[in-house]
mmCIF file of C-alpha atoms in Angstrom:
data_model
loop_
_atom_site.group_PDB
_atom_site.id
_atom_site.type_symbol
_atom_site.label_atom_id
_atom_site.label_comp_id
_atom_site.label_asym_id
_atom_site.label_seq_id
_atom_site.Cartn_x
_atom_site.Cartn_y
_atom_site.Cartn_z
ATOM 1 C CA MET A 1 11.706 -53.176 -3.808
ATOM 2 C CA LEU A 2 10.435 -49.669 -4.604
ATOM 3 C CA GLN A 3 10.894 -48.773 -8.275
ATOM 4 C CA TYR A 4 9.934 -45.530 -9.982
ATOM 5 C CA THR A 5 11.095 -43.020 -12.604
ATOM 6 C CA PHE A 6 11.664 -39.339 -11.892
ATOM 7 C CA SER A 7 12.559 -36.807 -14.587
ATOM 8 C CA LEU A 8 12.082 -33.071 -15.033
ATOM 9 C CA PRO A 9 11.363 -31.958 -18.610
ATOM 10 C CA THR A 10 11.453 -28.270 -17.595
ATOM 11 C CA THR A 11 14.611 -26.177 -17.260
ATOM 12 C CA ILE A 12 14.212 -23.737 -14.352
ATOM 13 C CA ARG A 13 15.933 -20.358 -14.288
ATOM 14 C CA PHE A 14 15.383 -18.807 -10.868
ATOM 15 C CA GLY A 15 16.278 -15.414 -9.447
ATOM 16 C CA VAL A 16 15.871 -11.656 -9.631
ATOM 17 C CA GLY A 17 15.846 -10.632 -13.292
ATOM 18 C CA ALA A 18 15.077 -14.090 -14.668
ATOM 19 C CA VAL A 19 12.109 -12.678 -16.599
ATOM 20 C CA LYS A 20 14.512 -10.603 -18.704
ATOM 21 C CA GLU A 21 15.888 -13.807 -20.245
ATOM 22 C CA ALA A 22 12.682 -14.517 -22.186
ATOM 23 C CA GLY A 23 14.117 -13.442 -25.528
ATOM 24 C CA VAL A 24 17.337 -15.426 -25.169
ATOM 25 C CA CYS A 25 15.332 -18.479 -24.122
ATOM 26 C CA ALA A 26 12.869 -18.123 -26.991
ATOM 27 C CA LYS A 27 15.746 -17.894 -29.464
ATOM 28 C CA SER A 28 17.286 -21.039 -27.951
ATOM 29 C CA LEU A 29 14.016 -22.822 -28.726
ATOM 30 C CA GLY A 30 14.157 -21.719 -32.363
ATOM 31 C CA ALA A 31 11.292 -19.223 -32.061
ATOM 32 C CA THR A 32 10.486 -16.992 -35.022
ATOM 33 C CA HIS A 33 7.131 -15.631 -33.776
ATOM 34 C CA VAL A 34 6.024 -15.755 -30.136
ATOM 35 C CA MET A 35 2.576 -15.541 -28.612
ATOM 36 C CA ILE A 36 2.498 -13.936 -25.166
ATOM 37 C CA VAL A 37 -0.385 -15.464 -23.206
ATOM 38 C CA ALA A 38 -1.342 -13.183 -20.322
ATOM 39 C CA ASP A 39 -4.483 -11.735 -18.789
ATOM 40 C CA GLN A 40 -5.293 -8.046 -19.088
ATOM 41 C CA GLY A 41 -4.596 -7.377 -15.404
ATOM 42 C CA VAL A 42 -1.071 -8.763 -15.703
ATOM 43 C CA ILE A 43 -0.504 -6.659 -18.825
ATOM 44 C CA ARG A 44 -1.867 -3.478 -17.210
ATOM 45 C CA ALA A 45 0.344 -4.085 -14.163
ATOM 46 C CA GLY A 46 3.393 -3.934 -16.441
ATOM 47 C CA LEU A 47 4.470 -7.513 -15.755
ATOM 48 C CA THR A 48 4.955 -8.258 -19.463
ATOM 49 C CA ARG A 49 7.126 -5.233 -20.244
ATOM 50 C CA ASP A 50 10.427 -6.981 -19.601
ATOM 51 C CA VAL A 51 9.258 -9.889 -21.744
ATOM 52 C CA GLU A 52 8.461 -7.539 -24.614
ATOM 53 C CA THR A 53 11.821 -5.774 -24.287
ATOM 54 C CA SER A 54 13.674 -9.062 -24.163
ATOM 55 C CA LEU A 55 11.896 -10.385 -27.260
ATOM 56 C CA ARG A 56 12.574 -7.152 -29.175
ATOM 57 C CA ASP A 57 16.242 -7.317 -28.193
ATOM 58 C CA ALA A 58 16.320 -10.845 -29.617
ATOM 59 C CA ASP A 59 14.582 -9.648 -32.822
ATOM 60 C CA ILE A 60 11.629 -11.961 -32.240
ATOM 61 C CA PRO A 61 8.178 -10.592 -33.145
ATOM 62 C CA TYR A 62 5.317 -11.298 -30.761
ATOM 63 C CA THR A 63 1.536 -11.414 -30.679
ATOM 64 C CA TYR A 64 -0.686 -11.222 -27.595
ATOM 65 C CA TYR A 65 -3.545 -13.436 -26.486
ATOM 66 C CA ASP A 66 -5.179 -11.857 -23.435
ATOM 67 C CA LYS A 67 -8.586 -13.510 -23.072
ATOM 68 C CA ILE A 68 -7.561 -15.336 -19.933
ATOM 69 C CA VAL A 69 -10.063 -16.002 -17.156
ATOM 70 C CA PRO A 70 -9.884 -17.869 -13.845
ATOM 71 C CA ASN A 71 -10.671 -21.547 -14.376
ATOM 72 C CA PRO A 72 -9.917 -21.271 -18.136
ATOM 73 C CA ARG A 73 -12.639 -22.317 -20.541
ATOM 74 C CA ASP A 74 -12.264 -24.679 -23.465
ATOM 75 C CA TYR A 75 -13.545 -22.090 -25.953
ATOM 76 C CA HIS A 76 -10.896 -19.536 -24.936
ATOM 77 C CA CYS A 77 -8.232 -22.163 -25.516
ATOM 78 C CA VAL A 78 -9.665 -22.838 -28.975
ATOM 79 C CA GLU A 79 -9.781 -19.112 -29.753
ATOM 80 C CA GLY A 80 -6.156 -18.741 -28.654
ATOM 81 C CA TYR A 81 -5.176 -21.689 -30.820
ATOM 82 C CA GLU A 82 -6.911 -20.234 -33.871
ATOM 83 C CA THR A 83 -5.191 -16.875 -33.307
ATOM 84 C CA ALA A 84 -1.812 -18.580 -32.922
ATOM 85 C CA ARG A 85 -2.259 -20.758 -35.989
ATOM 86 C CA ALA A 86 -3.241 -17.778 -38.139
ATOM 87 C CA ALA A 87 -0.180 -15.843 -36.955
ATOM 88 C CA GLY A 88 2.275 -18.699 -37.513
ATOM 89 C CA ILE A 89 3.220 -18.912 -33.838
ATOM 90 C CA ASP A 90 6.005 -21.401 -33.041
ATOM 91 C CA CYS A 91 6.673 -20.545 -29.378
ATOM 92 C CA LEU A 92 4.446 -19.564 -26.457
ATOM 93 C CA VAL A 93 5.334 -17.388 -23.461
ATOM 94 C CA ALA A 94 2.805 -17.606 -20.639
ATOM 95 C CA VAL A 95 2.976 -14.793 -18.080
ATOM 96 C CA GLY A 96 0.667 -14.992 -15.086
ATOM 97 C CA GLY A 97 -0.881 -17.503 -12.739
ATOM 98 C CA GLY A 98 -2.148 -20.978 -13.419
ATOM 99 C CA SER A 99 -4.921 -19.768 -15.731
ATOM 100 C CA SER A 100 -2.485 -18.215 -18.209
ATOM 101 C CA MET A 101 -0.161 -21.211 -18.106
ATOM 102 C CA ASP A 102 -2.978 -23.759 -18.409
ATOM 103 C CA THR A 103 -4.451 -21.828 -21.337
ATOM 104 C CA ALA A 104 -1.057 -21.724 -23.025
ATOM 105 C CA LYS A 105 -0.551 -25.472 -22.528
ATOM 106 C CA ALA A 106 -3.942 -26.158 -24.118
ATOM 107 C CA ILE A 107 -3.169 -23.805 -27.016
ATOM 108 C CA GLY A 108 0.168 -25.556 -27.509
ATOM 109 C CA THR A 109 -1.558 -28.923 -27.456
ATOM 110 C CA LEU A 110 -3.994 -27.908 -30.182
ATOM 111 C CA LEU A 111 -1.218 -26.369 -32.286
ATOM 112 C CA THR A 112 0.615 -29.704 -32.457
ATOM 113 C CA HIS A 113 -2.362 -32.075 -32.335
ATOM 114 C CA GLY A 114 -5.449 -30.325 -33.733
ATOM 115 C CA GLY A 115 -8.916 -31.472 -32.697
ATOM 116 C CA LYS A 116 -10.575 -30.071 -29.593
ATOM 117 C CA VAL A 117 -9.361 -29.742 -26.022
ATOM 118 C CA GLN A 118 -11.498 -32.650 -24.800
ATOM 119 C CA ASP A 119 -9.731 -35.017 -27.232
ATOM 120 C CA TRP A 120 -6.495 -34.703 -25.256
ATOM 121 C CA CYS A 121 -7.782 -34.683 -21.686
ATOM 122 C CA GLY A 122 -6.721 -37.623 -19.573
ATOM 123 C CA ALA A 123 -3.407 -39.278 -18.764
ATOM 124 C CA ASP A 124 -0.654 -39.701 -21.370
ATOM 125 C CA LYS A 125 -2.816 -39.050 -24.407
ATOM 126 C CA LEU A 126 -0.500 -36.676 -26.287
ATOM 127 C CA LEU A 127 1.220 -38.034 -29.375
ATOM 128 C CA ARG A 128 4.047 -35.478 -29.446
ATOM 129 C CA PRO A 129 5.310 -32.480 -27.437
ATOM 130 C CA ILE A 130 3.227 -29.327 -27.418
ATOM 131 C CA THR A 131 4.505 -26.110 -28.986
ATOM 132 C CA PRO A 132 7.569 -24.966 -26.983
ATOM 133 C CA LEU A 133 6.378 -23.047 -23.932
ATOM 134 C CA ILE A 134 8.221 -20.624 -21.649
ATOM 135 C CA ALA A 135 6.308 -20.171 -18.381
ATOM 136 C CA ILE A 136 6.744 -17.076 -16.207
ATOM 137 C CA PRO A 137 4.729 -17.206 -12.955
ATOM 138 C CA THR A 138 3.410 -13.987 -11.418
ATOM 139 C CA THR A 139 1.853 -15.742 -8.418
ATOM 140 C CA ALA A 140 3.329 -18.146 -5.873
ATOM 141 C CA GLY A 141 0.757 -20.855 -5.964
ATOM 142 C CA THR A 142 -0.030 -23.011 -8.940
ATOM 143 C CA GLY A 143 3.403 -24.403 -9.748
ATOM 144 C CA SER A 144 2.109 -24.770 -13.301
ATOM 145 C CA GLU A 145 5.456 -23.550 -14.634
ATOM 146 C CA VAL A 146 6.906 -26.999 -13.864
ATOM 147 C CA THR A 147 3.907 -29.332 -14.028
ATOM 148 C CA PRO A 148 2.999 -31.715 -16.865
ATOM 149 C CA PHE A 149 -0.699 -30.920 -16.964
ATOM 150 C CA ALA A 150 -3.292 -28.258 -17.707
ATOM 151 C CA VAL A 151 -6.709 -27.862 -16.116
ATOM 152 C CA VAL A 152 -9.463 -26.597 -18.432
ATOM 153 C CA THR A 153 -13.184 -26.169 -17.715
ATOM 154 C CA ASP A 154 -15.624 -27.805 -20.130
ATOM 155 C CA SER A 155 -18.057 -24.970 -20.866
ATOM 156 C CA GLU A 156 -20.984 -27.334 -21.430
ATOM 157 C CA THR A 157 -20.639 -29.656 -18.434
ATOM 158 C CA HIS A 158 -18.871 -27.156 -16.094
ATOM 159 C CA VAL A 159 -16.498 -29.977 -15.172
ATOM 160 C CA LYS A 160 -12.754 -29.393 -14.962
ATOM 161 C CA LEU A 161 -10.758 -31.544 -17.363
ATOM 162 C CA ASN A 162 -7.048 -32.367 -17.233
ATOM 163 C CA ILE A 163 -4.457 -32.681 -19.968
ATOM 164 C CA PHE A 164 -2.012 -34.840 -18.006
ATOM 165 C CA ASP A 165 1.160 -35.666 -19.933
ATOM 166 C CA ALA A 166 4.876 -34.909 -19.568
ATOM 167 C CA LYS A 167 4.793 -33.703 -23.175
ATOM 168 C CA ALA A 168 2.631 -30.757 -21.992
ATOM 169 C CA ALA A 169 5.252 -29.444 -19.543
ATOM 170 C CA PRO A 170 6.905 -26.080 -20.278
ATOM 171 C CA LYS A 171 10.357 -26.261 -21.824
ATOM 172 C CA ILE A 172 11.642 -23.401 -19.660
ATOM 173 C CA ALA A 173 10.387 -21.753 -16.455
ATOM 174 C CA LEU A 174 11.629 -18.246 -15.678
ATOM 175 C CA VAL A 175 10.939 -17.866 -11.968
ATOM 176 C CA ASP A 176 11.544 -14.303 -10.780
ATOM 177 C CA PRO A 177 10.551 -13.340 -7.201
ATOM 178 C CA THR A 178 10.224 -9.655 -8.123
ATOM 179 C CA MET A 179 7.067 -10.572 -10.027
ATOM 180 C CA LEU A 180 5.335 -11.000 -6.653
ATOM 181 C CA MET A 181 6.154 -7.603 -5.187
ATOM 182 C CA GLY A 182 2.994 -5.919 -6.470
ATOM 183 C CA LEU A 183 0.636 -8.881 -6.077
ATOM 184 C CA PRO A 184 -2.533 -7.971 -4.108
ATOM 185 C CA PRO A 185 -2.492 -9.529 -0.615
ATOM 186 C CA HIS A 186 -5.665 -11.570 -1.138
ATOM 187 C CA ILE A 187 -4.211 -13.176 -4.254
ATOM 188 C CA MET A 188 -0.925 -13.872 -2.470
ATOM 189 C CA ALA A 189 -2.924 -15.541 0.315
ATOM 190 C CA ALA A 190 -5.061 -17.718 -1.948
ATOM 191 C CA THR A 191 -2.221 -18.792 -4.217
ATOM 192 C CA GLY A 192 0.052 -19.395 -1.235
ATOM 193 C CA ILE A 193 -2.429 -21.790 0.357
ATOM 194 C CA ASP A 194 -2.785 -23.436 -3.048
ATOM 195 C CA ALA A 195 0.966 -24.092 -2.983
ATOM 196 C CA MET A 196 0.733 -25.433 0.569
ATOM 197 C CA THR A 197 -2.052 -27.781 -0.519
ATOM 198 C CA HIS A 198 0.114 -29.021 -3.381
ATOM 199 C CA ALA A 199 2.947 -29.787 -0.986
ATOM 200 C CA VAL A 200 0.818 -31.486 1.693
ATOM 201 C CA GLU A 201 -1.090 -33.620 -0.801
ATOM 202 C CA ALA A 202 2.049 -34.486 -2.767
ATOM 203 C CA TYR A 203 3.687 -35.738 0.438
ATOM 204 C CA THR A 204 0.735 -37.769 1.693
ATOM 205 C CA CYS A 205 -0.931 -39.113 -1.474
ATOM 206 C CA LYS A 206 -0.609 -42.708 -2.611
ATOM 207 C CA LEU A 207 1.698 -41.840 -5.521
ATOM 208 C CA ALA A 208 4.342 -40.120 -3.389
ATOM 209 C CA VAL A 209 7.913 -41.342 -3.852
ATOM 210 C CA PRO A 210 11.142 -40.384 -2.060
ATOM 211 C CA HIS A 211 12.110 -37.693 -4.584
ATOM 212 C CA THR A 212 8.716 -35.978 -4.399
ATOM 213 C CA ASP A 213 8.690 -36.351 -0.607
ATOM 214 C CA ALA A 214 11.918 -34.361 -0.394
ATOM 215 C CA TYR A 215 10.534 -31.566 -2.570
ATOM 216 C CA ALA A 216 7.219 -31.522 -0.713
ATOM 217 C CA LEU A 217 8.703 -31.232 2.777
ATOM 218 C CA TYR A 218 11.044 -28.427 1.731
ATOM 219 C CA ALA A 219 8.142 -26.599 0.092
ATOM 220 C CA ILE A 220 6.082 -26.896 3.301
ATOM 221 C CA LYS A 221 8.967 -25.365 5.271
ATOM 222 C CA LEU A 222 9.387 -22.471 2.846
ATOM 223 C CA ILE A 223 5.693 -21.661 2.591
ATOM 224 C CA SER A 224 5.086 -21.900 6.343
ATOM 225 C CA LYS A 225 8.015 -19.591 7.002
ATOM 226 C CA ASN A 226 7.195 -16.956 4.377
ATOM 227 C CA LEU A 227 3.479 -16.836 3.549
ATOM 228 C CA ARG A 228 2.320 -14.665 6.448
ATOM 229 C CA ASN A 229 5.009 -12.067 5.745
ATOM 230 C CA ALA A 230 4.382 -12.210 2.001
ATOM 231 C CA VAL A 231 0.721 -11.379 2.638
ATOM 232 C CA ASN A 232 0.947 -8.991 5.592
ATOM 233 C CA ASN A 233 4.475 -7.543 5.515
ATOM 234 C CA ARG A 234 5.753 -7.861 1.940
ATOM 235 C CA SER A 235 9.499 -8.096 1.371
ATOM 236 C CA LEU A 236 11.725 -9.460 -1.368
ATOM 237 C CA ASP A 237 12.969 -12.135 1.034
ATOM 238 C CA ALA A 238 9.413 -13.336 1.699
ATOM 239 C CA CYS A 239 8.613 -13.259 -2.019
ATOM 240 C CA THR A 240 11.765 -15.241 -2.792
ATOM 241 C CA GLY A 241 10.780 -17.863 -0.232
ATOM 242 C CA MET A 242 7.257 -18.082 -1.600
ATOM 243 C CA MET A 243 8.322 -18.290 -5.243
ATOM 244 C CA LEU A 244 10.775 -21.048 -4.374
ATOM 245 C CA GLY A 245 8.173 -22.836 -2.271
ATOM 246 C CA SER A 246 5.566 -22.673 -5.009
ATOM 247 C CA THR A 247 7.846 -23.975 -7.749
ATOM 248 C CA ILE A 248 9.242 -26.738 -5.549
ATOM 249 C CA ALA A 249 5.707 -27.741 -4.526
ATOM 250 C CA GLY A 250 4.852 -27.804 -8.230
ATOM 251 C CA ILE A 251 7.618 -30.329 -8.831
ATOM 252 C CA ALA A 252 6.386 -32.394 -5.879
ATOM 253 C CA PHE A 253 2.769 -32.752 -6.935
ATOM 254 C CA GLY A 254 3.494 -32.663 -10.652
ATOM 255 C CA TYR A 255 5.425 -35.897 -10.333
ATOM 256 C CA SER A 256 3.352 -37.548 -7.596
ATOM 257 C CA ASP A 257 -0.231 -36.262 -7.489
ATOM 258 C CA VAL A 258 -2.732 -34.249 -5.508
ATOM 259 C CA ALA A 259 -5.677 -35.812 -3.693
ATOM 260 C CA ALA A 260 -9.176 -35.204 -2.299
ATOM 261 C CA VAL A 261 -8.702 -31.512 -1.453
ATOM 262 C CA HIS A 262 -8.046 -30.766 -5.105
ATOM 263 C CA CYS A 263 -10.800 -33.071 -6.300
ATOM 264 C CA MET A 264 -13.303 -31.130 -4.213
ATOM 265 C CA ALA A 265 -11.784 -27.738 -5.016
ATOM 266 C CA GLU A 266 -11.953 -28.391 -8.747
ATOM 267 C CA ALA A 267 -15.612 -29.356 -8.383
ATOM 268 C CA LEU A 268 -16.261 -26.050 -6.580
ATOM 269 C CA GLY A 269 -14.343 -24.093 -9.196
ATOM 270 C CA GLY A 270 -16.150 -25.754 -12.074
ATOM 271 C CA ARG A 271 -19.579 -25.001 -10.619
ATOM 272 C CA TYR A 272 -19.114 -21.597 -8.993
ATOM 273 C CA ASP A 273 -15.991 -20.182 -10.675
ATOM 274 C CA LEU A 274 -14.470 -19.882 -7.201
ATOM 275 C CA PRO A 275 -10.731 -19.022 -7.294
ATOM 276 C CA HIS A 276 -8.818 -22.286 -7.095
ATOM 277 C CA GLY A 277 -6.606 -21.269 -4.189
ATOM 278 C CA VAL A 278 -9.586 -20.163 -2.119
ATOM 279 C CA ALA A 279 -11.373 -23.427 -2.866
ATOM 280 C CA ASN A 280 -8.353 -25.390 -1.679
ATOM 281 C CA ALA A 281 -7.990 -23.274 1.457
ATOM 282 C CA ILE A 282 -11.563 -23.731 2.660
ATOM 283 C CA LEU A 283 -11.211 -27.509 2.337
ATOM 284 C CA LEU A 284 -7.615 -28.241 3.337
ATOM 285 C CA PRO A 285 -7.973 -28.553 7.154
ATOM 286 C CA THR A 286 -11.200 -30.589 6.954
ATOM 287 C CA VAL A 287 -9.888 -33.093 4.406
ATOM 288 C CA THR A 288 -6.537 -33.363 6.179
ATOM 289 C CA ALA A 289 -8.338 -34.282 9.404
ATOM 290 C CA TYR A 290 -10.247 -37.004 7.517
ATOM 291 C CA ASN A 291 -7.003 -38.431 6.121
ATOM 292 C CA LEU A 292 -5.003 -38.463 9.371
ATOM 293 C CA PRO A 293 -5.604 -42.148 10.286
ATOM 294 C CA THR A 294 -4.010 -43.357 7.058
ATOM 295 C CA ASN A 295 -0.474 -42.243 7.899
ATOM 296 C CA THR A 296 -0.051 -40.352 11.155
ATOM 297 C CA LYS A 297 3.746 -40.376 10.740
ATOM 298 C CA LYS A 298 3.582 -38.417 7.500
ATOM 299 C CA TYR A 299 1.128 -35.874 8.906
ATOM 300 C CA ALA A 300 3.362 -35.538 11.955
ATOM 301 C CA ASP A 301 6.204 -34.792 9.520
ATOM 302 C CA VAL A 302 4.053 -32.061 7.979
ATOM 303 C CA ALA A 303 3.507 -30.505 11.402
ATOM 304 C CA GLU A 304 7.241 -30.508 12.065
ATOM 305 C CA ALA A 305 7.998 -29.037 8.628
ATOM 306 C CA MET A 306 5.502 -26.259 9.373
ATOM 307 C CA GLY A 307 7.591 -25.324 12.389
ATOM 308 C CA LEU A 308 4.972 -26.402 14.919
ATOM 309 C CA ASP A 309 6.154 -27.499 18.357
ATOM 310 C CA VAL A 310 5.792 -31.275 18.400
ATOM 311 C CA THR A 311 8.202 -31.851 21.278
ATOM 312 C CA GLY A 312 7.003 -34.727 23.442
ATOM 313 C CA LYS A 313 3.957 -35.365 21.248
ATOM 314 C CA THR A 314 3.005 -38.773 19.950
ATOM 315 C CA ALA A 315 2.686 -39.199 16.197
ATOM 316 C CA GLU A 316 -1.090 -38.979 16.566
ATOM 317 C CA GLU A 317 -0.863 -35.751 18.577
ATOM 318 C CA ALA A 318 1.606 -34.196 16.140
ATOM 319 C CA ALA A 319 -0.604 -35.176 13.203
ATOM 320 C CA ALA A 320 -3.582 -33.505 14.880
ATOM 321 C CA ALA A 321 -1.455 -30.396 15.395
ATOM 322 C CA CYS A 322 -0.910 -30.328 11.642
ATOM 323 C CA VAL A 323 -4.656 -29.806 11.103
ATOM 324 C CA ASP A 324 -4.773 -26.981 13.642
ATOM 325 C CA GLY A 325 -1.691 -25.405 12.077
ATOM 326 C CA LEU A 326 -3.191 -25.444 8.597
ATOM 327 C CA ARG A 327 -6.431 -23.933 9.881
ATOM 328 C CA GLN A 328 -4.507 -21.191 11.705
ATOM 329 C CA LEU A 329 -2.428 -20.422 8.611
ATOM 330 C CA CYS A 330 -5.598 -19.906 6.571
ATOM 331 C CA THR A 331 -6.977 -17.622 9.294
ATOM 332 C CA ASP A 332 -3.744 -15.623 9.533
ATOM 333 C CA VAL A 333 -3.820 -14.775 5.821
ATOM 334 C CA ASP A 334 -7.544 -13.917 5.976
ATOM 335 C CA ILE A 335 -9.059 -16.757 3.976
ATOM 336 C CA LYS A 336 -12.789 -16.713 4.690
ATOM 337 C CA PRO A 337 -14.379 -20.051 5.700
ATOM 338 C CA MET A 338 -16.706 -21.839 3.285
ATOM 339 C CA ARG A 339 -19.938 -20.633 4.848
ATOM 340 C CA GLU A 340 -18.903 -17.010 4.161
ATOM 341 C CA HIS A 341 -18.884 -17.614 0.402
ATOM 342 C CA PRO A 342 -22.554 -17.013 -0.478
ATOM 343 C CA GLU A 343 -22.329 -18.632 -3.903
ATOM 344 C CA ILE A 344 -21.731 -22.050 -2.327
ATOM 345 C CA LYS A 345 -25.061 -23.824 -1.773
ATOM 346 C CA PRO A 346 -25.369 -26.887 0.496
ATOM 347 C CA GLU A 347 -28.058 -28.275 -1.795
ATOM 348 C CA ASP A 348 -25.316 -28.672 -4.436
ATOM 349 C CA PHE A 349 -23.107 -30.842 -2.241
ATOM 350 C CA HIS A 350 -24.285 -34.131 -3.691
ATOM 351 C CA ALA A 351 -23.656 -33.046 -7.280
ATOM 352 C CA LEU A 352 -20.294 -31.605 -6.234
ATOM 353 C CA SER A 353 -19.438 -34.915 -4.577
ATOM 354 C CA VAL A 354 -20.262 -36.847 -7.736
ATOM 355 C CA ALA A 355 -17.965 -34.520 -9.692
ATOM 356 C CA ALA A 356 -15.190 -34.887 -7.102
ATOM 357 C CA MET A 357 -15.499 -38.671 -7.205
ATOM 358 C CA ALA A 358 -14.955 -38.604 -10.969
ATOM 359 C CA ASN A 359 -11.735 -36.597 -10.655
ATOM 360 C CA VAL A 360 -8.622 -38.345 -11.963
ATOM 361 C CA SER A 361 -6.809 -37.744 -8.649
ATOM 362 C CA THR A 362 -9.432 -39.336 -6.386
ATOM 363 C CA PRO A 363 -7.668 -42.750 -6.344
ATOM 364 C CA SER A 364 -4.519 -41.019 -5.073
ATOM 365 C CA ASN A 365 -6.124 -39.841 -1.855
ATOM 366 C CA PRO A 366 -4.513 -41.663 1.083
ATOM 367 C CA ARG A 367 -7.915 -42.690 2.439
ATOM 368 C CA GLU A 368 -10.517 -44.375 0.257
ATOM 369 C CA MET A 369 -13.145 -41.982 -1.012
ATOM 370 C CA THR A 370 -16.802 -42.464 -1.888
ATOM 371 C CA VAL A 371 -19.463 -40.033 -3.017
ATOM 372 C CA GLU A 372 -20.901 -40.230 0.505
ATOM 373 C CA ALA A 373 -17.517 -39.438 2.063
ATOM 374 C CA PHE A 374 -17.049 -36.428 -0.207
ATOM 375 C CA GLU A 375 -20.518 -35.167 0.681
ATOM 376 C CA GLU A 376 -19.802 -35.508 4.393
ATOM 377 C CA LEU A 377 -16.573 -33.539 3.968
ATOM 378 C CA PHE A 378 -18.364 -30.747 2.100
ATOM 379 C CA GLN A 379 -20.859 -30.577 4.965
ATOM 380 C CA LYS A 380 -18.126 -30.526 7.587
ATOM 381 C CA ALA A 381 -16.168 -27.816 5.789
ATOM 382 C CA TYR A 382 -19.330 -25.730 5.474
ATOM 383 C CA ALA A 383 -19.918 -26.140 9.219
ATOM 384 C CA GLY A 384 -16.331 -25.090 9.921
ATOM 385 C CA GLU A 385 -15.249 -28.482 11.261
#
C-alpha cells in the first residue's frame, strides 16, 4: 500500500495587496530587525516600497542586502550573512525571483548554523530551522516561496549546490499578482516556462505522490491558460493565473522532485550563467520526448491539462502531443532554441553531462539516466530535436 507524508511548513497569503502585510507578518514572527533581500532592479522598480511602508507601520527597523545575482554565488550568501549578523537581524524578507529567495534561505541557514554554505548542502542536513523568512515573489516561475530548498552556485567548481530541507522553507509567502504587472515580457516568458517545467517534472518524476499530482496538474492548466497572455497581452487576470500556477507548481515539485530537465538546466546555469528559466525551456521538449516511454498515461494527462485536443488519440499519441505542445508554448512566448545561445558550446556537452549526472534529482527522472544519455539529450536539444 502507498504510504507517504505530506506537510506544508509555509503559510501562504495570496491576493491583491498581500505584499502590504509584510509588517504584520514580521511582527507575528517576533521580528525586531528585518533584512530585506532584493536585487537592485527590484528595488529600482519600486517593488519593495510597500514592504518598507508596512515595516515602518509595524515599527520594525530594516536593513537591505541587494547584492543578488542570477544563479546566486556562495560568497554573496556569506556576505549577506555577515551583514545580517552584524546588524542583529532576526527576520528576513526576500523580495524578487528565485535568486533573492535562495540567497535569503542560505543567509538564514548560516545565521542559525554558522559554517559555510557547502556544509549544509544536501538532503536533510539542517539541525534547526533557518532564521524566519517571509518570501514575496515578483516573478511567476521559481515557486521558491513555498519550497524547502535553495540552489547556490559554488564559485570555485561552478556547480550548483542544493540546501534541501523542510527547515529551510519560508515561514510565510506573500503572493501578490500585482507584482507581475510591470515584469518585462522576456522574464515573464522564462520564469513561466520554469514553472511549467516544475509542474511537468513534479507530475512525472519517480517521487510523485497523489497530493503532488493534484497540485501539478492544476498548475499545468493554469500556466497553459495564462502564460501567453501574461507575456503578450498583460492583464491582472493573466498575472493572477500565473502567480497561482507558479506557487502551486512550487508546492508540487517542492514535495515530490524535479528531474532530468532541471539537472541539465542547472549544469548549464552553473557553467554559463544562463537564466534558469531559459535553460529549462530549451531542454523541456527534448527531455520530455526521451521520457515518454516510461509512463505514456501521465504524459497524456499533461497534454489534456494543457488544453490540447486529445479526442480519439491513444495514450501514446496524446503523450506525443504533449511534446509538441510544450515546444509550441516555448515558441509562442519567444524562447530562443539552444543553438541561438552563442555561449553554449557543444564541446562542453560531456562535462555538462557529468555535472547533470551528479545532480541530486537525477535518480528521480522517470527514465534511467547515464552520462551518455545526458550527452545525447544535449546534442538533440542543440539540434532542435
